[in-house]
Amino acid sequence: MTDAEGIPELPADLDAVRGALVDWYEADHRDFPWRRTEDPYEVLVSEVMSQQTQLDRVVPAWEDFLDEWPTTAALAAADRADVVAFWSDHSLGYNNRAKYLQEAAGQVEDDYEGAFPQDPEGLRELMGVGPYTANAVASFAFNNGDAVVDTNVKRVLYRAFDAPDDDDAFERIASALMPAGESRVWNNAVMELGGVACGKKPRCDEAGCPWREWCHAYQTGDFTAPDVPEQPSFEGSRRQFRGRIVRLLGEHEEMELDALGHRIRVDYAPDGDHGREWLRGLVDDLADDGLVEADASGDGVVVSLRR
């Protein structure tokens, strides 16, 4: 059965659906350290680091980062080059996230007197914080968020309740399911379900999925999932070489352009397809992001991390 807008009807006893999931989550779940804190800064760092990075790899990076910069005040006062170098050394992807995170910390200190906004709308005012991250921080730090809808949640709703592959439909179903005032435990629980029991390869019985009795996929055996755009290959990408540049500049105070080129790829040739013009494009991109500086020096260009 569907409603007038084609959204499938949810089970009549939503309290039973909600209770089953929360009980399953609270009985046993992955013990990531950021799930043990309600500090919005610590939650924000975990959310930014987790973007397109496996959670097991995020744990040591998150712990090291907070050891180095335990508060927004400490991060805001840090040397930008040190923050970017840390990000690159820990292979956390897109180094401009480190820059935005530091700028967000500065905003919290300068514009909010050291206290984070507590709702998704306010959190979106912070540099680099989009709708998903704002809602996650509002949920996990302040229990004041809306239903989180990420790739894992979409897969759960698509399979369990025969949801159409449509963002508006996912948002409506997710919102209807979440119990009022329970965004912290609910969003953790539904994402855990997608990560542990309802992954690309479902583990319904092995993981004791709490929604089996209501699940359309479990009843029909149709475990297809919504279409998800493929992530572009990292190997050989501009993102990979941008990361190599930042890592090298973290090890060396400055480098001449050609010396940098020979260090980041073995087939670098100044006048070749991947030569000075290609490399200068990467450097200019990083400069536009506020990560590096390129200064003319004699007949060449010298590149350094921006401090």
Coordinates of C-alpha atoms in Angstrom, one line a residue:
M1 CA 0.0 0.0 0.0
T2 CA 1.2 3.5 -0.8
D3 CA -0.2 7.0 0.0
A4 CA -1.3 9.6 -2.5
E5 CA 2.3 10.6 -3.3
G6 CA 3.5 7.0 -3.8
I7 CA 5.2 6.6 -0.5
P8 CA 4.7 3.1 1.0
E9 CA 2.7 2.8 4.2
L10 CA 4.8 2.1 7.3
P11 CA 3.8 -0.7 9.7
A12 CA 0.8 0.2 11.9
D13 CA 2.7 -0.3 15.2
L14 CA 5.5 2.2 14.8
D15 CA 6.3 2.0 18.5
A16 CA 7.2 -1.7 18.1
V17 CA 9.4 -0.9 15.1
R18 CA 11.2 1.9 16.9
G19 CA 11.6 -0.1 20.1
A20 CA 13.0 -3.1 18.3
L21 CA 15.7 -1.1 16.7
V22 CA 16.7 0.9 19.8
D23 CA 16.8 -2.3 21.9
W24 CA 19.0 -4.0 19.3
Y25 CA 21.4 -1.0 19.2
E26 CA 21.6 -0.6 22.9
A27 CA 22.2 -4.3 23.5
D28 CA 25.3 -4.4 21.3
H29 CA 26.9 -1.9 18.9
R30 CA 30.3 -0.9 17.5
D31 CA 32.1 1.1 20.3
F32 CA 33.5 4.0 18.3
P33 CA 35.0 6.6 20.8
W34 CA 32.9 9.5 19.4
R35 CA 29.8 7.6 20.4
R36 CA 30.9 8.1 24.0
T37 CA 31.0 11.9 23.9
E38 CA 28.5 14.7 23.6
D39 CA 31.2 17.3 23.0
P40 CA 30.2 19.1 19.8
Y41 CA 33.8 19.7 18.8
E42 CA 34.7 16.1 19.2
V43 CA 31.6 15.0 17.3
L44 CA 32.4 17.5 14.5
V45 CA 35.9 16.3 14.1
S46 CA 34.7 12.7 13.8
E47 CA 32.1 13.6 11.2
V48 CA 34.5 15.5 9.0
M49 CA 37.1 12.8 9.2
S50 CA 34.5 10.1 8.4
Q51 CA 33.6 11.5 5.1
Q52 CA 34.6 8.8 2.6
T53 CA 37.1 7.3 5.1
Q54 CA 36.6 3.9 6.7
L55 CA 35.6 4.3 10.4
D56 CA 38.3 1.9 11.7
R57 CA 40.9 4.2 10.1
V58 CA 39.3 7.3 11.6
V59 CA 39.6 6.1 15.2
P60 CA 43.4 6.6 15.6
A61 CA 43.4 9.8 13.5
W62 CA 40.5 11.2 15.7
E63 CA 42.3 10.3 18.9
D64 CA 45.6 11.8 17.7
F65 CA 44.0 15.0 16.4
L66 CA 42.2 15.6 19.7
D67 CA 45.5 14.9 21.6
E68 CA 47.1 17.6 19.5
W69 CA 44.2 20.1 19.4
P70 CA 41.7 19.2 22.2
T71 CA 39.5 22.3 21.9
T72 CA 38.2 24.7 19.3
A73 CA 40.5 27.3 20.9
A74 CA 43.6 25.1 20.4
L75 CA 42.7 24.3 16.8
A76 CA 41.9 27.9 16.0
A77 CA 45.3 29.0 17.3
A78 CA 47.2 26.2 15.5
D79 CA 49.6 26.7 12.6
R80 CA 47.5 26.0 9.4
A81 CA 50.4 24.1 7.9
D82 CA 50.6 21.7 10.9
V83 CA 46.8 21.0 10.7
V84 CA 47.0 20.3 6.9
A85 CA 50.1 18.2 7.3
F86 CA 48.4 16.1 10.0
W87 CA 45.4 15.6 7.7
S88 CA 47.6 14.5 4.8
D89 CA 49.8 12.3 7.0
H90 CA 46.8 10.4 8.2
S91 CA 45.4 10.0 4.6
L92 CA 42.1 11.6 5.5
G93 CA 41.4 12.8 1.9
Y94 CA 40.6 16.3 0.6
N95 CA 43.0 18.5 2.7
N96 CA 40.7 21.5 2.4
R97 CA 38.5 19.7 5.0
A98 CA 41.3 20.4 7.5
K99 CA 41.3 24.1 6.5
Y100 CA 37.6 24.3 6.9
L101 CA 37.6 22.5 10.2
Q102 CA 40.1 25.0 11.6
E103 CA 38.1 27.9 10.2
A104 CA 35.0 26.5 11.8
A105 CA 36.8 26.3 15.1
G106 CA 37.8 30.0 14.7
Q107 CA 34.2 30.9 14.1
V108 CA 33.1 29.1 17.2
E109 CA 35.7 31.0 19.2
D110 CA 35.2 34.4 17.6
D111 CA 31.5 34.5 16.7
Y112 CA 29.9 32.2 19.3
E113 CA 32.1 32.9 22.3
G114 CA 33.4 29.3 22.3
A115 CA 29.9 27.6 22.4
F116 CA 28.6 25.7 19.4
P117 CA 25.2 26.5 17.9
Q118 CA 22.8 23.7 18.9
D119 CA 20.5 23.2 16.0
P120 CA 21.1 22.1 12.4
E121 CA 20.4 25.6 11.0
G122 CA 22.9 27.3 13.3
L123 CA 25.5 24.7 12.7
R124 CA 25.3 25.2 9.0
E125 CA 26.7 28.7 9.5
L126 CA 30.1 27.1 10.3
M127 CA 32.7 26.8 7.5
G128 CA 32.5 23.6 5.6
V129 CA 29.5 22.2 7.5
G130 CA 26.8 21.1 5.1
P131 CA 23.3 19.8 5.9
Y132 CA 24.3 16.2 6.7
T133 CA 27.1 17.2 9.0
A134 CA 25.1 19.9 10.7
N135 CA 22.3 17.5 11.4
A136 CA 24.7 14.8 12.7
V137 CA 26.4 17.2 15.1
A138 CA 23.0 18.5 16.3
S139 CA 21.8 14.9 16.8
F140 CA 24.9 13.4 18.5
A141 CA 26.0 16.3 20.6
F142 CA 22.7 18.0 21.5
N143 CA 20.0 15.4 20.8
N144 CA 18.4 18.1 18.7
G145 CA 18.6 16.9 15.1
D146 CA 16.3 15.6 12.4
A147 CA 16.4 12.1 10.9
V148 CA 19.8 11.4 9.4
V149 CA 19.7 10.2 5.8
D150 CA 23.0 8.8 4.4
T151 CA 23.7 6.1 1.9
N152 CA 23.4 3.4 4.6
V153 CA 20.0 4.7 5.8
K154 CA 18.7 4.9 2.3
R155 CA 19.6 1.3 1.7
V156 CA 17.8 0.2 4.9
L157 CA 14.6 2.2 4.0
Y158 CA 14.7 0.9 0.4
R159 CA 14.9 -2.7 1.5
A160 CA 12.8 -2.7 4.7
F161 CA 9.9 -0.5 3.7
D162 CA 10.1 -0.8 -0.1
A163 CA 10.8 2.9 -0.3
P164 CA 11.2 4.4 -3.8
D165 CA 14.7 5.5 -4.9
D166 CA 13.9 9.1 -4.3
D167 CA 15.5 11.6 -1.9
D168 CA 12.2 13.2 -0.9
A169 CA 10.7 9.8 -0.2
F170 CA 13.7 8.8 1.9
E171 CA 13.5 12.0 3.9
R172 CA 9.8 11.6 4.6
I173 CA 10.0 8.0 5.7
A174 CA 13.1 8.6 7.8
S175 CA 11.3 11.5 9.5
A176 CA 8.1 9.5 10.1
L177 CA 10.1 6.7 11.7
M178 CA 12.2 8.7 14.1
P179 CA 10.7 9.1 17.6
A180 CA 10.4 12.8 18.6
G181 CA 13.2 14.1 20.8
E182 CA 15.3 10.9 20.3
S183 CA 17.7 11.9 17.4
R184 CA 20.9 10.9 19.2
V185 CA 20.0 7.2 19.9
W186 CA 17.8 6.8 16.8
N187 CA 20.2 8.1 14.2
N188 CA 23.1 6.1 15.8
A189 CA 20.9 3.0 15.7
V190 CA 19.6 3.3 12.1
M191 CA 23.1 4.0 10.8
E192 CA 24.4 1.0 12.8
L193 CA 21.7 -1.1 11.2
G194 CA 22.9 -0.1 7.8
G195 CA 26.5 -0.6 8.6
V196 CA 26.3 -3.9 10.4
A197 CA 23.2 -5.9 9.3
C198 CA 22.0 -4.3 6.1
G199 CA 25.2 -3.6 4.2
K200 CA 25.8 -4.2 0.5
K201 CA 25.8 -7.9 1.5
P202 CA 22.9 -8.3 4.0
R203 CA 23.6 -10.2 7.2
C204 CA 20.0 -10.3 8.4
D205 CA 20.1 -13.4 10.6
E206 CA 23.8 -13.3 11.5
A207 CA 23.4 -9.8 12.9
G208 CA 20.0 -10.4 14.4
C209 CA 18.4 -7.6 12.4
P210 CA 15.5 -6.3 14.5
W211 CA 13.3 -5.4 11.5
R212 CA 13.1 -8.8 9.9
E213 CA 9.4 -9.3 10.7
W214 CA 8.5 -6.0 8.9
C215 CA 11.2 -6.0 6.2
H216 CA 10.0 -6.2 2.6
A217 CA 13.4 -7.5 1.4
Y218 CA 13.6 -10.2 4.0
Q219 CA 10.1 -11.4 3.1
T220 CA 10.6 -11.4 -0.7
G221 CA 14.3 -12.2 -1.0
D222 CA 14.9 -9.1 -3.1
F223 CA 17.9 -7.4 -1.6
T224 CA 18.6 -4.9 -4.3
A225 CA 19.7 -1.4 -3.2
P226 CA 19.3 2.2 -4.4
D227 CA 21.6 3.4 -7.1
V228 CA 24.7 5.1 -5.6
P229 CA 27.0 7.1 -7.8
E230 CA 30.4 5.5 -7.9
Q231 CA 33.3 7.3 -6.2
P232 CA 35.9 8.3 -8.8
S233 CA 39.0 6.2 -8.7
F234 CA 41.6 7.7 -6.3
E235 CA 44.6 6.1 -8.0
G236 CA 46.1 8.6 -10.5
S237 CA 43.5 11.3 -9.7
R238 CA 44.2 15.0 -9.1
R239 CA 43.2 14.4 -5.5
Q240 CA 45.9 11.8 -5.1
F241 CA 48.6 14.2 -6.4
R242 CA 47.3 17.1 -4.4
G243 CA 47.7 15.0 -1.3
R244 CA 51.3 14.0 -2.3
I245 CA 52.1 17.7 -2.7
V246 CA 50.8 18.6 0.7
R247 CA 52.6 15.6 2.4
L248 CA 56.0 16.6 0.8
L249 CA 55.6 20.2 1.7
G250 CA 54.9 19.1 5.3
E251 CA 58.3 17.4 5.3
H252 CA 60.2 20.2 3.6
E253 CA 59.9 23.9 4.4
E254 CA 59.7 24.7 0.7
M255 CA 60.4 23.1 -2.7
E256 CA 61.2 24.3 -6.1
L257 CA 58.4 23.4 -8.6
D258 CA 60.4 20.9 -10.7
A259 CA 61.9 19.2 -7.7
L260 CA 58.4 18.9 -6.3
G261 CA 57.2 17.4 -9.7
H262 CA 59.9 14.7 -9.8
R263 CA 59.0 13.7 -6.2
I264 CA 55.3 13.2 -6.7
R265 CA 55.4 11.2 -9.9
V266 CA 58.1 9.1 -11.6
D267 CA 57.1 10.2 -15.1
Y268 CA 57.3 13.9 -14.4
A269 CA 59.0 15.8 -17.3
P270 CA 58.9 19.7 -17.2
D271 CA 57.8 19.9 -20.8
G272 CA 55.7 16.7 -20.9
D273 CA 52.0 16.0 -20.6
H274 CA 52.5 15.8 -16.8
G275 CA 54.9 18.6 -16.6
R276 CA 55.1 22.2 -15.3
E277 CA 51.8 23.3 -16.7
W278 CA 50.0 20.3 -15.1
L279 CA 51.8 20.7 -11.8
R280 CA 51.2 24.4 -11.7
G281 CA 47.5 23.7 -12.1
L282 CA 47.6 21.5 -9.0
V283 CA 49.5 24.1 -7.1
D284 CA 47.2 26.9 -8.1
D285 CA 44.2 24.8 -7.0
L286 CA 45.8 24.2 -3.6
A287 CA 46.6 27.9 -3.4
D288 CA 43.0 28.8 -4.1
D289 CA 42.0 26.5 -1.3
G290 CA 44.4 28.4 1.0
L291 CA 46.7 25.5 1.6
V292 CA 49.9 26.4 -0.2
E293 CA 51.8 29.5 -1.4
A294 CA 53.8 29.7 -4.7
D295 CA 56.4 32.4 -5.1
A296 CA 58.5 33.3 -8.1
S297 CA 62.2 33.0 -7.2
G298 CA 64.7 33.8 -9.9
D299 CA 63.9 31.6 -12.9
G300 CA 61.7 29.2 -11.0
V301 CA 58.7 28.9 -8.6
V302 CA 59.1 27.9 -5.0
V303 CA 56.1 26.2 -3.2
S304 CA 55.4 26.0 0.5
L305 CA 52.5 25.3 2.8
R306 CA 50.6 28.4 3.8
R307 CA 51.1 29.2 7.5

